[in-house]
mmCIF file with all atom_site columns, C-alpha atoms and ligand atoms in Angstrom:
data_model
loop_
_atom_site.group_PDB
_atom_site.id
_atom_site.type_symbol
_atom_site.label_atom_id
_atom_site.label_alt_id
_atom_site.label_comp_id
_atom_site.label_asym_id
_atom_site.label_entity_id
_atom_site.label_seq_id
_atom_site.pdbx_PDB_ins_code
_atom_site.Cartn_x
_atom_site.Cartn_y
_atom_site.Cartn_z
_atom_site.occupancy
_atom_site.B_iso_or_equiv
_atom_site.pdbx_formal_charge
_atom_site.auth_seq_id
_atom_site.auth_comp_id
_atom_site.auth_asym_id
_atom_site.auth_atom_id
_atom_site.pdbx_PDB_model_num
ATOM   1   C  CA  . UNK A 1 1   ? -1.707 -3.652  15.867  1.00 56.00 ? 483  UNK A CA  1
ATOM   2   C  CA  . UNK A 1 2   ? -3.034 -3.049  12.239  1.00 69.00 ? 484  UNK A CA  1
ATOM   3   C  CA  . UNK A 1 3   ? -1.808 -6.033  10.127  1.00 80.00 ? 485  UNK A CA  1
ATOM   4   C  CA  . UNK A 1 4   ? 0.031  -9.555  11.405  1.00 80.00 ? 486  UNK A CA  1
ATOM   5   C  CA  . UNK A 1 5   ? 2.988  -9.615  13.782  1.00 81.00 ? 487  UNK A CA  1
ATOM   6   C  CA  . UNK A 1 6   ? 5.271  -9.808  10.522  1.00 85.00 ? 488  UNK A CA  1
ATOM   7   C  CA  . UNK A 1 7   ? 4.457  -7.183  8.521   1.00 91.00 ? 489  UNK A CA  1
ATOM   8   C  CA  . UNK A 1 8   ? 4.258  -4.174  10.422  1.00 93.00 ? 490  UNK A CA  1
ATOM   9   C  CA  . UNK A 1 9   ? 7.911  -3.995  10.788  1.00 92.00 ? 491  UNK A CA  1
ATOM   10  C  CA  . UNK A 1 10  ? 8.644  -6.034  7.057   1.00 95.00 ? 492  UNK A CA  1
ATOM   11  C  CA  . UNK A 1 11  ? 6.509  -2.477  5.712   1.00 96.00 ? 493  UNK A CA  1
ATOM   12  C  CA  . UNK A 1 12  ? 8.632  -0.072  7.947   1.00 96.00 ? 494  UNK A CA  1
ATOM   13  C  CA  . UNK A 1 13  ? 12.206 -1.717  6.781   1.00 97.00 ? 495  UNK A CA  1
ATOM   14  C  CA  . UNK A 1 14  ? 11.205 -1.454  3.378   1.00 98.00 ? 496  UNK A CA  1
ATOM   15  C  CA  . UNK A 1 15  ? 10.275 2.511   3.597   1.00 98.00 ? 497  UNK A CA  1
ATOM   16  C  CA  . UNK A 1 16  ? 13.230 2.655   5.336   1.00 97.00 ? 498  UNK A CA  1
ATOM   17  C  CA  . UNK A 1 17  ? 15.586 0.727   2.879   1.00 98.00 ? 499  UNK A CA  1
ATOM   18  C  CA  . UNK A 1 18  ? 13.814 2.808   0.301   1.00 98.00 ? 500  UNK A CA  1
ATOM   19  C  CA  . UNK A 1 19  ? 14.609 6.347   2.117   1.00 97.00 ? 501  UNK A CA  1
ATOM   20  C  CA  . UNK A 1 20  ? 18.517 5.114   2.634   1.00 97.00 ? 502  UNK A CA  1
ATOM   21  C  CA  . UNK A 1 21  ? 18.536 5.916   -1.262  1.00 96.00 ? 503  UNK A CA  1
ATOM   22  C  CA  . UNK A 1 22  ? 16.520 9.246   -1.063  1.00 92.00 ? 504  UNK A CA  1
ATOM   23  C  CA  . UNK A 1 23  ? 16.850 12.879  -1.290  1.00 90.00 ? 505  UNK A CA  1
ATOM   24  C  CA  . UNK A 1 24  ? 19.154 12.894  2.134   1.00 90.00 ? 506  UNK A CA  1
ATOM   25  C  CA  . UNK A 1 25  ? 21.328 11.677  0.124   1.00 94.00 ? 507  UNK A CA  1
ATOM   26  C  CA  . UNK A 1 26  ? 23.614 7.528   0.005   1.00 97.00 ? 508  UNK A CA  1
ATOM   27  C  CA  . UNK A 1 27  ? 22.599 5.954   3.027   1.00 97.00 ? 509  UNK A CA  1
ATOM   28  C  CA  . UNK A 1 28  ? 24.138 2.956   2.327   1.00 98.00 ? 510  UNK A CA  1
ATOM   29  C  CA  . UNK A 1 29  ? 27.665 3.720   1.441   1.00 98.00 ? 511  UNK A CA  1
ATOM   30  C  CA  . UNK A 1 30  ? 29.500 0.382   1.997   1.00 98.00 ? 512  UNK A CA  1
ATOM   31  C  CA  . UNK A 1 31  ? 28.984 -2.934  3.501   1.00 98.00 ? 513  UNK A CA  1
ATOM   32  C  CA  . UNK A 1 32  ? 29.310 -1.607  6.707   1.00 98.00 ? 514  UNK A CA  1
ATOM   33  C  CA  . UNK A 1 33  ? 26.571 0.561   6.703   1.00 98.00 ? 515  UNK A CA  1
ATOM   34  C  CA  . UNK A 1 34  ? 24.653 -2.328  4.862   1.00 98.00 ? 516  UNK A CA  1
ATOM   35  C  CA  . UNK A 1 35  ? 25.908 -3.995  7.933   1.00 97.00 ? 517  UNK A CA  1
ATOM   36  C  CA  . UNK A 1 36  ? 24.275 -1.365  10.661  1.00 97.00 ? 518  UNK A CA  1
ATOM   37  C  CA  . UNK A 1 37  ? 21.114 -1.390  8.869   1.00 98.00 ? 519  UNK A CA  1
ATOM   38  C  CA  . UNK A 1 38  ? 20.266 -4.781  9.050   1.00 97.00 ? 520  UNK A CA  1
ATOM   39  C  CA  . UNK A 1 39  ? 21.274 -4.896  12.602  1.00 96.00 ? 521  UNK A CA  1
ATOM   40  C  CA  . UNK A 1 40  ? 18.520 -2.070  13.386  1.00 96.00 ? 522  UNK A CA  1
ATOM   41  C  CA  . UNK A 1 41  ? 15.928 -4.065  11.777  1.00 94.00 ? 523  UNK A CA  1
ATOM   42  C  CA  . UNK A 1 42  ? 16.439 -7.228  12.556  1.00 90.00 ? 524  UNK A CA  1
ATOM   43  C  CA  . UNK A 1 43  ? 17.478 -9.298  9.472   1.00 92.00 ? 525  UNK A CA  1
ATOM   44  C  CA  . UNK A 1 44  ? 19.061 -12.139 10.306  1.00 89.00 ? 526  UNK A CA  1
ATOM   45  C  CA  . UNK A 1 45  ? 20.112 -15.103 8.137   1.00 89.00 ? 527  UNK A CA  1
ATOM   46  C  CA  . UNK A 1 46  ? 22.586 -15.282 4.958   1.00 93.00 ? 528  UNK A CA  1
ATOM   47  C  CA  . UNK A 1 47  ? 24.360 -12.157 4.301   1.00 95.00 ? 529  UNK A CA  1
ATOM   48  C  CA  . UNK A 1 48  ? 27.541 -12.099 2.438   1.00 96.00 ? 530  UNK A CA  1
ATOM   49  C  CA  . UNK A 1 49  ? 29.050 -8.578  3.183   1.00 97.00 ? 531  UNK A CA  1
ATOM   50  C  CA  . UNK A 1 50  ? 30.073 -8.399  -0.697  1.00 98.00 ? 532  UNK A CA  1
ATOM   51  C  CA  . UNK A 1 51  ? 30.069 -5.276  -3.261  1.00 98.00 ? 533  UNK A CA  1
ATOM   52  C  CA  . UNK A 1 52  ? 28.147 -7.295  -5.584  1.00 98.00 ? 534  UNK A CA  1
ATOM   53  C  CA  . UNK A 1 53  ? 25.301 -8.049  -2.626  1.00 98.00 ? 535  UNK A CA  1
ATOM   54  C  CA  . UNK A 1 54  ? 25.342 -4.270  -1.535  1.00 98.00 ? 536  UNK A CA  1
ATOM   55  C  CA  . UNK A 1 55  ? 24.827 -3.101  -5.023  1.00 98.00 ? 537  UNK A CA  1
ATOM   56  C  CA  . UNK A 1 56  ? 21.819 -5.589  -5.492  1.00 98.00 ? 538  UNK A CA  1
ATOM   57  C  CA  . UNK A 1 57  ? 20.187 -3.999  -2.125  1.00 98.00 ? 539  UNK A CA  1
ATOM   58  C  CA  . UNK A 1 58  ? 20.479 -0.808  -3.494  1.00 98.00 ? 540  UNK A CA  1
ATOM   59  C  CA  . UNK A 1 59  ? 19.137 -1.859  -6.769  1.00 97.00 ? 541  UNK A CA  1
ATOM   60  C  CA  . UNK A 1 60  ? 16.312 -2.824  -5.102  1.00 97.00 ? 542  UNK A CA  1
ATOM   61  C  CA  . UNK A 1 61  ? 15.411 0.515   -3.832  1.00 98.00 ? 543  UNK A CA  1
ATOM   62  C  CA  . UNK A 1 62  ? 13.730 2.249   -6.922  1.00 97.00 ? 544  UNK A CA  1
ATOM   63  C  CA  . UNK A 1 63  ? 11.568 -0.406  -7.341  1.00 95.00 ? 545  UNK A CA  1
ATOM   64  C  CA  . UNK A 1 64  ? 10.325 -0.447  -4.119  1.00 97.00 ? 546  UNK A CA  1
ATOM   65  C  CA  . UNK A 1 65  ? 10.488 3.037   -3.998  1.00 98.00 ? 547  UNK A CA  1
ATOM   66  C  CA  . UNK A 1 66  ? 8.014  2.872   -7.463  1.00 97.00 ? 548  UNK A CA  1
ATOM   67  C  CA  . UNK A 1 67  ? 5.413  1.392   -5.125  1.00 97.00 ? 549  UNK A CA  1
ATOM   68  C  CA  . UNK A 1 68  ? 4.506  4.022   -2.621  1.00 98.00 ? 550  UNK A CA  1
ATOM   69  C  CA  . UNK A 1 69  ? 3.983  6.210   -5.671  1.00 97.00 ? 551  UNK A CA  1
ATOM   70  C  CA  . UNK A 1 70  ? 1.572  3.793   -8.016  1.00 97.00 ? 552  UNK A CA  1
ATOM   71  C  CA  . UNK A 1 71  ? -1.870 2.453   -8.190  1.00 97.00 ? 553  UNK A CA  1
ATOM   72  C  CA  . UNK A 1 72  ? -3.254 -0.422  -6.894  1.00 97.00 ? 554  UNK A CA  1
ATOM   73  C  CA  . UNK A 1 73  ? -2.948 -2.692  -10.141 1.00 98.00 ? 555  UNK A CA  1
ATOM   74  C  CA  . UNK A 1 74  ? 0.180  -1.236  -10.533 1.00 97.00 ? 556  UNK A CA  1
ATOM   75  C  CA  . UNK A 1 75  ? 1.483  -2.492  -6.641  1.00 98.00 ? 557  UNK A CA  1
ATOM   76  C  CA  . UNK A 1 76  ? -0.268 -5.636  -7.445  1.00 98.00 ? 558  UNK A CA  1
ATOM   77  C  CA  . UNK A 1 77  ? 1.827  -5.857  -10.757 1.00 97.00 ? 559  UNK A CA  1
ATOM   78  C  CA  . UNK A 1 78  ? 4.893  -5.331  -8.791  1.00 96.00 ? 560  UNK A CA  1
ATOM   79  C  CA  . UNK A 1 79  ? 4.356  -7.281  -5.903  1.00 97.00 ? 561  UNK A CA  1
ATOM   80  C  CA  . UNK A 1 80  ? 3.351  -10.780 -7.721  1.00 97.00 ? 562  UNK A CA  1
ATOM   81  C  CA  . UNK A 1 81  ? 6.519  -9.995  -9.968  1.00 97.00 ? 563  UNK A CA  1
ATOM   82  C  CA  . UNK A 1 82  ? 8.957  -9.587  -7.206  1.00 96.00 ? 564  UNK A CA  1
ATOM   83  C  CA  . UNK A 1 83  ? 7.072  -12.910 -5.315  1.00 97.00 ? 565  UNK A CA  1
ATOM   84  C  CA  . UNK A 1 84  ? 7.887  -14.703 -8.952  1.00 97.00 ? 566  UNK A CA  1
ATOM   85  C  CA  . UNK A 1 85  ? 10.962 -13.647 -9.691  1.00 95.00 ? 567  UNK A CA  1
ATOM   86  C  CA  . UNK A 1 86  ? 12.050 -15.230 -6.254  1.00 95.00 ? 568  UNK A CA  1
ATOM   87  C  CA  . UNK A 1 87  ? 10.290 -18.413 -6.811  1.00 96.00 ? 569  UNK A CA  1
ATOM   88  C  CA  . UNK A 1 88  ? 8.383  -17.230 -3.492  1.00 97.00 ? 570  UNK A CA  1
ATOM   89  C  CA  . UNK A 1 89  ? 6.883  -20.755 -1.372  1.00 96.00 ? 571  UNK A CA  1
ATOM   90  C  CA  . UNK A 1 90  ? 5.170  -19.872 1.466   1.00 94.00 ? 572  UNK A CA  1
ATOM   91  C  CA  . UNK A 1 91  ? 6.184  -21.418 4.839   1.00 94.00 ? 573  UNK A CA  1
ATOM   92  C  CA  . UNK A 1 92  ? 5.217  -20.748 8.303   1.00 94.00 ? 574  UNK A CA  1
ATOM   93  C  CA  . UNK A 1 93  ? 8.977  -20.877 10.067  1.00 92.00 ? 575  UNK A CA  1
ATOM   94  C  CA  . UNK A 1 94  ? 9.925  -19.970 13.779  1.00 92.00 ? 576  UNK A CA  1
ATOM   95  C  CA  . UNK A 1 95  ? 13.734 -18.785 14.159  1.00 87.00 ? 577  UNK A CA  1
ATOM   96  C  CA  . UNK A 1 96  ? 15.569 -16.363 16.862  1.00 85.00 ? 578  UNK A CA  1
ATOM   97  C  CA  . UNK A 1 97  ? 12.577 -16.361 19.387  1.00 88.00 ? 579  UNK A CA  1
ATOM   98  C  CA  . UNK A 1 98  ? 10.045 -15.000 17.079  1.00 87.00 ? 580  UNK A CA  1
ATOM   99  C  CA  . UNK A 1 99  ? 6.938  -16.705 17.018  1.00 90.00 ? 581  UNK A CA  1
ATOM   100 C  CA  . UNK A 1 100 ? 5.529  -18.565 13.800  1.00 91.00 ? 582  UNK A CA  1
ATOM   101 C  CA  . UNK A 1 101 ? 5.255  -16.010 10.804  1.00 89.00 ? 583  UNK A CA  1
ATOM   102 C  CA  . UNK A 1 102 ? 5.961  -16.785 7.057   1.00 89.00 ? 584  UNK A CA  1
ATOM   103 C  CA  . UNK A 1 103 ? 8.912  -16.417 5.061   1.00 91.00 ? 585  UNK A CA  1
ATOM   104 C  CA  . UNK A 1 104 ? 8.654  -17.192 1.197   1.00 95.00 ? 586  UNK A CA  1
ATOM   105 C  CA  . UNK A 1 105 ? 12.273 -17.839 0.664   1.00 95.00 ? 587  UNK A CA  1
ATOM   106 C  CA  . UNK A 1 106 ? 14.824 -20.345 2.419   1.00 93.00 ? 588  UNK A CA  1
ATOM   107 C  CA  . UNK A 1 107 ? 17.062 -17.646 4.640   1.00 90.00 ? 589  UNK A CA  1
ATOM   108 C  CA  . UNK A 1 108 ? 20.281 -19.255 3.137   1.00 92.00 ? 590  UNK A CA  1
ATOM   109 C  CA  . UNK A 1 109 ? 18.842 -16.991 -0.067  1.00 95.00 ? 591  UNK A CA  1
ATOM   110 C  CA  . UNK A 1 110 ? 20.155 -14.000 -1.205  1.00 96.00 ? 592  UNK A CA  1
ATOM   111 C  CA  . UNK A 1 111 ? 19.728 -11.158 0.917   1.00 97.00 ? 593  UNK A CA  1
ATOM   112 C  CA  . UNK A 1 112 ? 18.377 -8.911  -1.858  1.00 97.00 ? 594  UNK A CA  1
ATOM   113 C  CA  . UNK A 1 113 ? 15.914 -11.434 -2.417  1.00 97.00 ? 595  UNK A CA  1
ATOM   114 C  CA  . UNK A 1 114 ? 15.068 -12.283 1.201   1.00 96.00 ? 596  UNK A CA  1
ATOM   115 C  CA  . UNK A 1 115 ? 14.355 -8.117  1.329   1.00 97.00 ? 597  UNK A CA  1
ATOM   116 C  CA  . UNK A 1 116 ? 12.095 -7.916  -1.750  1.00 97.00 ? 598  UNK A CA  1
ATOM   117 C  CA  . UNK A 1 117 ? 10.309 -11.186 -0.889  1.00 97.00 ? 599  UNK A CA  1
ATOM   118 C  CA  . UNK A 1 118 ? 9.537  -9.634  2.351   1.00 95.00 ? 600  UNK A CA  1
ATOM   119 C  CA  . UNK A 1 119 ? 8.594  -6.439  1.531   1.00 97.00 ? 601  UNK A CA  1
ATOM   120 C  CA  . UNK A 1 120 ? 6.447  -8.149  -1.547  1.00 97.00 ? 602  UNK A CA  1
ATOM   121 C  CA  . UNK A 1 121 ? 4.735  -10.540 1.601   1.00 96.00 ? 603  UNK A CA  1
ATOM   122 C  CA  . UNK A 1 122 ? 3.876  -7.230  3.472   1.00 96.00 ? 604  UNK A CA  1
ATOM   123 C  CA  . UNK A 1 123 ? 2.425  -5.434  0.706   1.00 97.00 ? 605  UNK A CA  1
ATOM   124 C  CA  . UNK A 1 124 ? 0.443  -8.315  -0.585  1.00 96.00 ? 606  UNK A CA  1
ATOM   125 C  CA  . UNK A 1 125 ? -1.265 -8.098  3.225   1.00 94.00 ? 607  UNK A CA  1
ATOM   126 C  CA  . UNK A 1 126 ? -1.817 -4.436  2.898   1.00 95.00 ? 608  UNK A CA  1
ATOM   127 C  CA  . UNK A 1 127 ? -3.549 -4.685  -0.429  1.00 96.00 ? 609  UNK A CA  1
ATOM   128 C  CA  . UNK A 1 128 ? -5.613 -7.789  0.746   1.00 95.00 ? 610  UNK A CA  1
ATOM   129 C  CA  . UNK A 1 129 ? -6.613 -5.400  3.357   1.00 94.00 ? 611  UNK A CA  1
ATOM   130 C  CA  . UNK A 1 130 ? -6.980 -2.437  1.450   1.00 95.00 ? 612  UNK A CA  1
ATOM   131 C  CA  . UNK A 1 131 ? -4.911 0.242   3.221   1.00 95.00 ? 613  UNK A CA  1
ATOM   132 C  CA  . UNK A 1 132 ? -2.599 1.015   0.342   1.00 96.00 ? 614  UNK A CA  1
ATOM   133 C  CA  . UNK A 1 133 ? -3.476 4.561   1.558   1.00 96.00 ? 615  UNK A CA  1
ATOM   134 C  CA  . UNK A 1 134 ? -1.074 4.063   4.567   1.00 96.00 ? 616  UNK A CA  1
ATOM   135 C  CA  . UNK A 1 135 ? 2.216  4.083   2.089   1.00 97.00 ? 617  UNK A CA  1
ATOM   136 C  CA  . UNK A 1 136 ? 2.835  8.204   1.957   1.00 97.00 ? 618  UNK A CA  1
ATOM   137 C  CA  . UNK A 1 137 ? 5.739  9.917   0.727   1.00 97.00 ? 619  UNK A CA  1
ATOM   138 C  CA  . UNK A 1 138 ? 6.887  12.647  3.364   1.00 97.00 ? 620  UNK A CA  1
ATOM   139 C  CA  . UNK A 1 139 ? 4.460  16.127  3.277   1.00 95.00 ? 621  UNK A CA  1
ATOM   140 C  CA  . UNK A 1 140 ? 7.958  18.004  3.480   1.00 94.00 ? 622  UNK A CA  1
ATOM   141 C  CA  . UNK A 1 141 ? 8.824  19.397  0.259   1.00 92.00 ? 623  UNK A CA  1
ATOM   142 C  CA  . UNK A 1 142 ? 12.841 19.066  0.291   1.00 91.00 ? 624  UNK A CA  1
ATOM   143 C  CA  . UNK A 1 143 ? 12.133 15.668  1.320   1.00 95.00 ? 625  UNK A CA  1
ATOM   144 C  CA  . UNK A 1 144 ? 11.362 12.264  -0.716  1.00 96.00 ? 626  UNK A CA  1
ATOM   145 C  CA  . UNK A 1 145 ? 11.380 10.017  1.834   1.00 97.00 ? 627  UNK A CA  1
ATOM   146 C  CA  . UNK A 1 146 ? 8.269  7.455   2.206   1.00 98.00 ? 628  UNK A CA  1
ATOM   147 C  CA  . UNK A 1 147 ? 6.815  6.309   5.287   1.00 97.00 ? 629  UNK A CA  1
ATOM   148 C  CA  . UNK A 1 148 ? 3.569  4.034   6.173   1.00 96.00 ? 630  UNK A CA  1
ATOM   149 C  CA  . UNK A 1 149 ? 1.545  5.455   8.362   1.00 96.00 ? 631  UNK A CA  1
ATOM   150 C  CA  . UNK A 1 150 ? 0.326  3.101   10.779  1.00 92.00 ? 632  UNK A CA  1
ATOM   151 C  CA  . UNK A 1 151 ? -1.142 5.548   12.992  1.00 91.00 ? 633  UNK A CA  1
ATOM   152 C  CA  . UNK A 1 152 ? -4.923 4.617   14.503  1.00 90.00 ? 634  UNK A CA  1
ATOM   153 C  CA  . UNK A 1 153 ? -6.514 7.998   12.684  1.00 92.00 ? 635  UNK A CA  1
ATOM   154 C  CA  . UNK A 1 154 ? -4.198 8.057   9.738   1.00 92.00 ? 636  UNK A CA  1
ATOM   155 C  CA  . UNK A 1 155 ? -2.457 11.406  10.368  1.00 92.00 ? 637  UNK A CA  1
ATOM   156 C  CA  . UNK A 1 156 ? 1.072  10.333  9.803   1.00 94.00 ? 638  UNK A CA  1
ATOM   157 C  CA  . UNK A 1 157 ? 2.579  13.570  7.201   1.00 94.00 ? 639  UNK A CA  1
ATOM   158 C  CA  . UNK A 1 158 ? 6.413  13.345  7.987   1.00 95.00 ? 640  UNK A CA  1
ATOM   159 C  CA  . UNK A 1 159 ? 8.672  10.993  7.915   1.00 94.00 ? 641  UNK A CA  1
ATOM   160 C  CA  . UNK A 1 160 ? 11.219 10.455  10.724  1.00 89.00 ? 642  UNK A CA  1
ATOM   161 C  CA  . UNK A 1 161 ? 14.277 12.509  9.386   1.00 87.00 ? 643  UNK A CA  1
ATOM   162 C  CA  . UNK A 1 162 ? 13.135 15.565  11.260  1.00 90.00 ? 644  UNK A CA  1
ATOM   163 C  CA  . UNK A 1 163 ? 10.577 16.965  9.125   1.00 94.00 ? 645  UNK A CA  1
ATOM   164 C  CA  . UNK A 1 164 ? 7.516  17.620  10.916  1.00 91.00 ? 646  UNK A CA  1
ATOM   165 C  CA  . UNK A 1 165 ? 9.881  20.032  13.617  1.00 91.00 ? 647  UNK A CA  1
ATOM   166 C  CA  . UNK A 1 166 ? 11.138 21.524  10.268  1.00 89.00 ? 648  UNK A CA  1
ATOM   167 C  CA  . UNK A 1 167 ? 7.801  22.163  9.130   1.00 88.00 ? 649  UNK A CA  1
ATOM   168 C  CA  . UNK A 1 168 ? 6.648  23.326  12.416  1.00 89.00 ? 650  UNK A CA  1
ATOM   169 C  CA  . UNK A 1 169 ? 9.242  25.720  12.424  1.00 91.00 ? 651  UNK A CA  1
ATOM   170 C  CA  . UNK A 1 170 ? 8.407  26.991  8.718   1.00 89.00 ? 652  UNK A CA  1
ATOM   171 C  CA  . UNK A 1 171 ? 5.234  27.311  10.003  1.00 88.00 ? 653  UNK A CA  1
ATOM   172 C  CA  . UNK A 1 172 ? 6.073  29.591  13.069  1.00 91.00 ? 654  UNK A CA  1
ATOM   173 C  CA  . UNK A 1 173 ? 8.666  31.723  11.379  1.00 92.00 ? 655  UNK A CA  1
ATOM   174 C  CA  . UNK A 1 174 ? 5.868  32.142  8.770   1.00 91.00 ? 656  UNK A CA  1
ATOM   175 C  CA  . UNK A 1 175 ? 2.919  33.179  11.707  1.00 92.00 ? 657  UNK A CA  1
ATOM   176 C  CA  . UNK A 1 176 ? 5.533  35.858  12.989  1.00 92.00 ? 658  UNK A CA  1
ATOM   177 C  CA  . UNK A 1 177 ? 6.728  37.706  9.926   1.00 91.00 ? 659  UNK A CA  1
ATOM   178 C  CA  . UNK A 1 178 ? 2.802  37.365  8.942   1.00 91.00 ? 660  UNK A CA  1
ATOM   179 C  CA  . UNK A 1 179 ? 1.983  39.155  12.679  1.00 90.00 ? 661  UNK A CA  1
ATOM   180 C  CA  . UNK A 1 180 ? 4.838  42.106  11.887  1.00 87.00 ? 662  UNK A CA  1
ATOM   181 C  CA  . UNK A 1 181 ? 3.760  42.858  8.491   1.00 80.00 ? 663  UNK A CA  1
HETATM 182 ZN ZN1 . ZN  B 2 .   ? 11.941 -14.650 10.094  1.00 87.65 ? 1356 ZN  B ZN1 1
HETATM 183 ZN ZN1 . ZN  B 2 .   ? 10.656 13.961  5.431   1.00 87.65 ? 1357 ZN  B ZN1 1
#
């Protein structure tokens, strides 16, 4: 494991809540989609199954989205922003058999704010670390989706929609019109 426990899977929900709002189109529909993708990664806590709270997750998409595509001062920016605007504390908290990591809001916050403060927490590690170079938007070129690559050698190029076999299959279809011509 790269980083902490915590923020491996914090950075992977937030390329994934960012790529629910890409170019494969409204991944989060409704509440119950909102629904199914917390239950895949693993948020737990205060969730109010509302319009208003689904619109504010999806609100919070571009902006995240914003980070995988800007500079270092820029994430910095961003990050200590998003930590501010949630009044972010710090506390080491055990809950659901996990073992001690930190959350910077109460979980009875909102969930919009629970997801940025988490993804903030995770990105503030990576940039402490300085592996900012891990957060890639997918090599495919129909495709905007962003992934961190938390592969040992850094080779990570697609994301998980498919697109390296689609590429690999470019590729070939390329090699044999190349061999007849
Ligand atoms: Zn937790
Ligand atoms: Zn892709």
């Amino acid at each position: 494991m790269l980083f902490a426990h915590d923020t491996e899977p914090a950075l992977i929900a937030a390329a994934a809540l960012v790529n629910t709002g890409g170019s494969h189109g409204e991944a989060l529909p409704d509440v119950a989609a909102l629904d199914a993708f917390l239950a895949t990664h693993g948020w737990t806590g205060r969730h109010e199954r509302t319009e208003a709270e689904l619109r504010a997750v999806r609100d919070l998409r571009p902006r995240l989205r914003r980070i995988w595509y800007a500079d270092t001062d820029e994430v910095v920016a961003t990050v200590n922003e998003l930590l501010r605007d949630a009044g972010a504390l710090p506390q080491l908290i055990r809950h659901d058999d996990e073992p001690y990591h930190l959350h910077a809001v109460p979980r009875d916050a909102p969930l919009p704010t629970r997801m940025a403060v988490e993804a903030a927490m995770a990105l503030a590690d990576l940039v402490r670390g300085d592996e900012l170079s891990r957060l890639r938007v997918c090599d495919h070129p129909d495709c905007d989706n962003v992934l961190v690559d938390l592969s040992k050698n850094r080779s990570r190029r697609y994301c998980d929609a498919g697109c390296g076999n689609r590429a690999a299959v470019t590729a070939y279809r390329a090699r044999r019109a190349a061999a007849r011509s």
